[in-house]
GROMACS .gro file of C-alpha atoms in nm:
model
  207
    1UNK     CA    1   0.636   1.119   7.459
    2UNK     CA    2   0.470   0.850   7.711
    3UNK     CA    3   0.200   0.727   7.498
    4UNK     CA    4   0.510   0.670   7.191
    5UNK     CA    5   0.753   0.537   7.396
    6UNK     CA    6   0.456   0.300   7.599
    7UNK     CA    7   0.275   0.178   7.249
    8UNK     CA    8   0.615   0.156   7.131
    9UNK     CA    9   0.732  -0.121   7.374
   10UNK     CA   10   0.382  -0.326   7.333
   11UNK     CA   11   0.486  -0.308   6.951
   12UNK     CA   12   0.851  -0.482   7.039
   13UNK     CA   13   0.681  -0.700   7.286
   14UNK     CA   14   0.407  -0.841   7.026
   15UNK     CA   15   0.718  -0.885   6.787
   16UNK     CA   16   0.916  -1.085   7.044
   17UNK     CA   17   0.629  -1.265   7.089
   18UNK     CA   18   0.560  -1.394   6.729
   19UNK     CA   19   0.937  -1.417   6.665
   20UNK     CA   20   0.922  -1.692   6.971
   21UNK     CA   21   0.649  -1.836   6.820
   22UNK     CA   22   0.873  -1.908   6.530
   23UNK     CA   23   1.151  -2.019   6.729
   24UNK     CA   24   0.919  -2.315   6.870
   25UNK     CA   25   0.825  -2.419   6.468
   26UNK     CA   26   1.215  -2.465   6.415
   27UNK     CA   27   1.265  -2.652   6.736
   28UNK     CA   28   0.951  -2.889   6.755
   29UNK     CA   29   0.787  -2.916   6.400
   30UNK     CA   30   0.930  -3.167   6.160
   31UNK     CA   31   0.942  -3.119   5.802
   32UNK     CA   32   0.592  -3.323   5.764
   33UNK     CA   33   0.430  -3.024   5.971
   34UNK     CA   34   0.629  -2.755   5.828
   35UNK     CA   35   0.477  -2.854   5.470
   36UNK     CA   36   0.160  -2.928   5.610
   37UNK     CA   37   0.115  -2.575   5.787
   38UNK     CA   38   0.241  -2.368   5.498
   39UNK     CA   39   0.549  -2.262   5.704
   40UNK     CA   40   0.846  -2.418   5.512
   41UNK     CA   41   0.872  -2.534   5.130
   42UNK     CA   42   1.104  -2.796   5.029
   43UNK     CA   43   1.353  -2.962   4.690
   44UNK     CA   44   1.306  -2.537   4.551
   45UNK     CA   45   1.534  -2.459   4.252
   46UNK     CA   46   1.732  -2.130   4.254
   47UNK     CA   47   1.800  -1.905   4.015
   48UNK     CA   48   1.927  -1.561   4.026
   49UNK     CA   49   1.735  -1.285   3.908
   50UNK     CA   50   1.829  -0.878   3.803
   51UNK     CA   51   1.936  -0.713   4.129
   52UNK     CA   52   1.718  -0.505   4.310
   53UNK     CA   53   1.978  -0.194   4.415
   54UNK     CA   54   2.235  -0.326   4.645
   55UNK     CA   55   2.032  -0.635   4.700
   56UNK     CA   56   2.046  -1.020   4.521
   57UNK     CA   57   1.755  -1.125   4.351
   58UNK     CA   58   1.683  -1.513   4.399
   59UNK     CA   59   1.355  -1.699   4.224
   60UNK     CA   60   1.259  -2.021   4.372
   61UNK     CA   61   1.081  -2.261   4.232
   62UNK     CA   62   0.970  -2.651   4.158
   63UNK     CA   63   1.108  -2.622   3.821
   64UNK     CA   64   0.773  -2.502   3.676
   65UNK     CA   65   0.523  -2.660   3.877
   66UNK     CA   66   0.244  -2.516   4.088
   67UNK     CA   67   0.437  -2.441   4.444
   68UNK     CA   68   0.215  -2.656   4.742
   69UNK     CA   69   0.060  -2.471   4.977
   70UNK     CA   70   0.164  -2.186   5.148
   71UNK     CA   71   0.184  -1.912   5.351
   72UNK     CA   72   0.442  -1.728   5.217
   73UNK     CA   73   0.418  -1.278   5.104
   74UNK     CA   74   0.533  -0.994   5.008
   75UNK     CA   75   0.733  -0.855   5.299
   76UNK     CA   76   0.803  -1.191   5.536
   77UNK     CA   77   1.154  -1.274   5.648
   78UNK     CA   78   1.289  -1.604   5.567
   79UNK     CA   79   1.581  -1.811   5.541
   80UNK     CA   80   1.712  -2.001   5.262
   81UNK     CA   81   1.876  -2.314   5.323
   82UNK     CA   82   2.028  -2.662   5.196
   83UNK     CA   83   1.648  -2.869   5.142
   84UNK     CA   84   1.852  -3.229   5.323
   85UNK     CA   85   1.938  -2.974   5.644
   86UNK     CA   86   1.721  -2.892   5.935
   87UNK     CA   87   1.650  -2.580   5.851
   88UNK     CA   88   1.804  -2.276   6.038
   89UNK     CA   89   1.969  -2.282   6.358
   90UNK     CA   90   1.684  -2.130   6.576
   91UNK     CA   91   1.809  -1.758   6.741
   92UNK     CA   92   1.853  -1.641   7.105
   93UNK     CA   93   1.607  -1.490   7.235
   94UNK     CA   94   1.785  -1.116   7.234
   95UNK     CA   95   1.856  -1.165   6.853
   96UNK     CA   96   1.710  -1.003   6.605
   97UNK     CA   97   1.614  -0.582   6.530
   98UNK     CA   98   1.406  -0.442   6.739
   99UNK     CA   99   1.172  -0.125   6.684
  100UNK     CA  100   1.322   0.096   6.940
  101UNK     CA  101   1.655   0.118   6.780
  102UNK     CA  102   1.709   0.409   6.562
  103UNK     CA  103   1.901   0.164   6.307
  104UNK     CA  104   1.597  -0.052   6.244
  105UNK     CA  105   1.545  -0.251   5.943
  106UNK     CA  106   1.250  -0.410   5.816
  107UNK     CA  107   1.157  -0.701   5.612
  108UNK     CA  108   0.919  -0.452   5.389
  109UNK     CA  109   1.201  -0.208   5.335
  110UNK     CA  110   1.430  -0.501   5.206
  111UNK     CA  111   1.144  -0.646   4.995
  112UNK     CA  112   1.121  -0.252   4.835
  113UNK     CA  113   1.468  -0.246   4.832
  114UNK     CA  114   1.679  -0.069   5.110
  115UNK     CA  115   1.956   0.201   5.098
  116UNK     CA  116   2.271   0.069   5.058
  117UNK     CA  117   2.383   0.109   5.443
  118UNK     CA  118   2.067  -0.080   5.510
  119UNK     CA  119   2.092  -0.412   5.693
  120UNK     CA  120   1.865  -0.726   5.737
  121UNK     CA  121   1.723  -0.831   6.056
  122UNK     CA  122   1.982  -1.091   6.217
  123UNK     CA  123   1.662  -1.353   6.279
  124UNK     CA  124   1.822  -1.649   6.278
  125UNK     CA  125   2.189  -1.793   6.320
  126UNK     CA  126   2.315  -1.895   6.027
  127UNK     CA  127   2.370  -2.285   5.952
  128UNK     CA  128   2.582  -2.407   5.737
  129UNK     CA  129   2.504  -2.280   5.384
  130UNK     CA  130   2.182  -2.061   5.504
  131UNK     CA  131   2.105  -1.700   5.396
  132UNK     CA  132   1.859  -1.488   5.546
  133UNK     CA  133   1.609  -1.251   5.322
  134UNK     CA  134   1.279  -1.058   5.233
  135UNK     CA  135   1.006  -1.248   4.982
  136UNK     CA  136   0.972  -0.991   4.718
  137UNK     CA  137   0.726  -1.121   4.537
  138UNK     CA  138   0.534  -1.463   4.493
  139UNK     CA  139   0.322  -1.631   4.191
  140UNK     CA  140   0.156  -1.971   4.179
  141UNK     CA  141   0.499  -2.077   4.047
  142UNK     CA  142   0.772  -1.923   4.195
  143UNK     CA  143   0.881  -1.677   4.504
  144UNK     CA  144   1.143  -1.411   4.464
  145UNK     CA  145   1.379  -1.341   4.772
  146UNK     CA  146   1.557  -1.045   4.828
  147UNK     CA  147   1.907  -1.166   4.980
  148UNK     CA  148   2.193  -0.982   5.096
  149UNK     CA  149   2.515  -1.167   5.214
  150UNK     CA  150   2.693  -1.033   5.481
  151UNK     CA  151   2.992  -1.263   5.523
  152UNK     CA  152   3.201  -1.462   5.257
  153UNK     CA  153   3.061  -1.776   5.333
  154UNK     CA  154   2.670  -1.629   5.279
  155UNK     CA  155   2.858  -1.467   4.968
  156UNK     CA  156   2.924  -1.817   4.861
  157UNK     CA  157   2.591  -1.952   4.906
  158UNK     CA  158   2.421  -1.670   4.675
  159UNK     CA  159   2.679  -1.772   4.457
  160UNK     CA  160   2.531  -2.137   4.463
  161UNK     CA  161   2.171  -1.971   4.440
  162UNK     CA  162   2.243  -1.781   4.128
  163UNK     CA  163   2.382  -2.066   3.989
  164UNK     CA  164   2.147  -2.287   3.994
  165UNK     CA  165   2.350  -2.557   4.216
  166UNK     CA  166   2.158  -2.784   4.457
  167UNK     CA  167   1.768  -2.802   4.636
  168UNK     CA  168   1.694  -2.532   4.891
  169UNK     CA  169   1.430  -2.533   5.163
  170UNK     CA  170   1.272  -2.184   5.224
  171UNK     CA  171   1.146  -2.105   5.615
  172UNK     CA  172   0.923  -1.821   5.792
  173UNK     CA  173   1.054  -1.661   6.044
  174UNK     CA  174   0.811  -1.320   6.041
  175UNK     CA  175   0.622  -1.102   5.866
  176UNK     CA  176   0.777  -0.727   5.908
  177UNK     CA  177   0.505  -0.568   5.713
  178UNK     CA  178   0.252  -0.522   6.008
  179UNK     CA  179   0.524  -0.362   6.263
  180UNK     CA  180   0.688  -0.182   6.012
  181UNK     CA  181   0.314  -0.013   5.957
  182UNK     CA  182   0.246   0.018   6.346
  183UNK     CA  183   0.571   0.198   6.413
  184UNK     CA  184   0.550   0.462   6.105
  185UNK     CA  185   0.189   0.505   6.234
  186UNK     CA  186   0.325   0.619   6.530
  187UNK     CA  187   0.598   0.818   6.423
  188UNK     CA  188   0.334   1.055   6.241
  189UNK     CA  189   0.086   1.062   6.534
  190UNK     CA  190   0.359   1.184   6.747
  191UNK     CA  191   0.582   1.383   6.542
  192UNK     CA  192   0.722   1.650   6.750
  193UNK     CA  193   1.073   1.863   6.803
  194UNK     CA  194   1.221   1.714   7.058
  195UNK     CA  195   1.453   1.428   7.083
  196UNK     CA  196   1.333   1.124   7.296
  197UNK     CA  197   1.563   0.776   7.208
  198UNK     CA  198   1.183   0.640   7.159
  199UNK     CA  199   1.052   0.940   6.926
  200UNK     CA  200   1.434   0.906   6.712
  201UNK     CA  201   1.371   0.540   6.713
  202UNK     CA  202   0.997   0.622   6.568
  203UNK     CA  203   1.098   0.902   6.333
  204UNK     CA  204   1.434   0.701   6.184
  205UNK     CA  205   1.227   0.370   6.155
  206UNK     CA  206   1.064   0.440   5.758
  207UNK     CA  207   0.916   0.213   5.556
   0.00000   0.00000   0.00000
């Protein structure tokens, strides 16, 4: 029970940690150093794609040209937003899932397609026009975003994805994949009968 609930807590922490990390890019970089670092793409195309079960599929793209550099995956929560706005609003510091809630969502899970009472991380605060979502799936020419609106106006904007309407900017915020790996890790290591908050966190938190 210790050594789960202790590892479990340096797994949140290192989350926190990177998730501040990409609170500073919103706040500090420009778009110039965004590019430049791989960390945001700009003028994208959307498209919708077939859904992935309760999910939207969105492709963007550079209407057929080779994407820039990058350092977009499979897995990595992102935002979607206008391509003229800054980008989204950066979140508190206690937004935002964290492993040792039973509830927990991951990035992975949405890129693999969650159940349907599944739920996104809440990364960022939405601006105006901004969706949150999982990359899918990337190529030289295009990444695929899982999206899932959960208010009318988001509804709106995957509306305006699907339809091709407008540039978009596309912006890391994490990669899930690592903690979602971590925490299932320990879940089998320390599988057990009894009922700790940590050990239902660890044994509810699936890939």
């Amino acid at each position: 029970k210790l050594y789960a609930e202790s590892h479990l807590r340096l797994l949140q922490a290192e989350l926190e940690e990177e998730r501040a990390q990409a609170r500073q890019r919103l706040q500090e970089w420009g778009r110039e150093r965004l590019a430049r670092e791989g960390a945001a793409l700009f003028e994208l195309s959307a498209m919708a794609k077939e859904k992935l079960y309760s999910d939207n599929v969105v492709r963007l793209d550079l209407r057929g040209v080779l994407l820039p550099f990058h350092r977009f995956a499979a897995g990595d929560l992102v935002t979607i937003s206008p391509t003229e706005s800054n980008g989204p609003l950066p979140p508190p510091p206690e937004a935002g899932f964290s492993l040792l809630r039973p509830d927990a969502r991951s990035g992975a899970r949405a890129a693999r397609g969650a159940e349907e009472d599944g739920e996104y991380p809440d990364l960022a605060a939405p601006s105006l026009g901004s969706i949150d979502g999982a990359v899918l799936s990337r190529s030289q020419r295009f990444i695929d975003v899982c999206v899932r609106p959960r208010s009318t106006e988001e509804a709106a904007t995957v509306a305006r994805l699907g339809g091709g309407a407008g540039r978009w900017r596309l912006d890391a915020a994490i990669s899930a994949v690592p903690y979602d790996r971590m925490a299932l890790a320990l879940a089998e290591f320390t599988e057990t009968t009894s009922a700790t908050p940590a050990e239902d966190a660890l044994q509810n938190y699936v890939v």
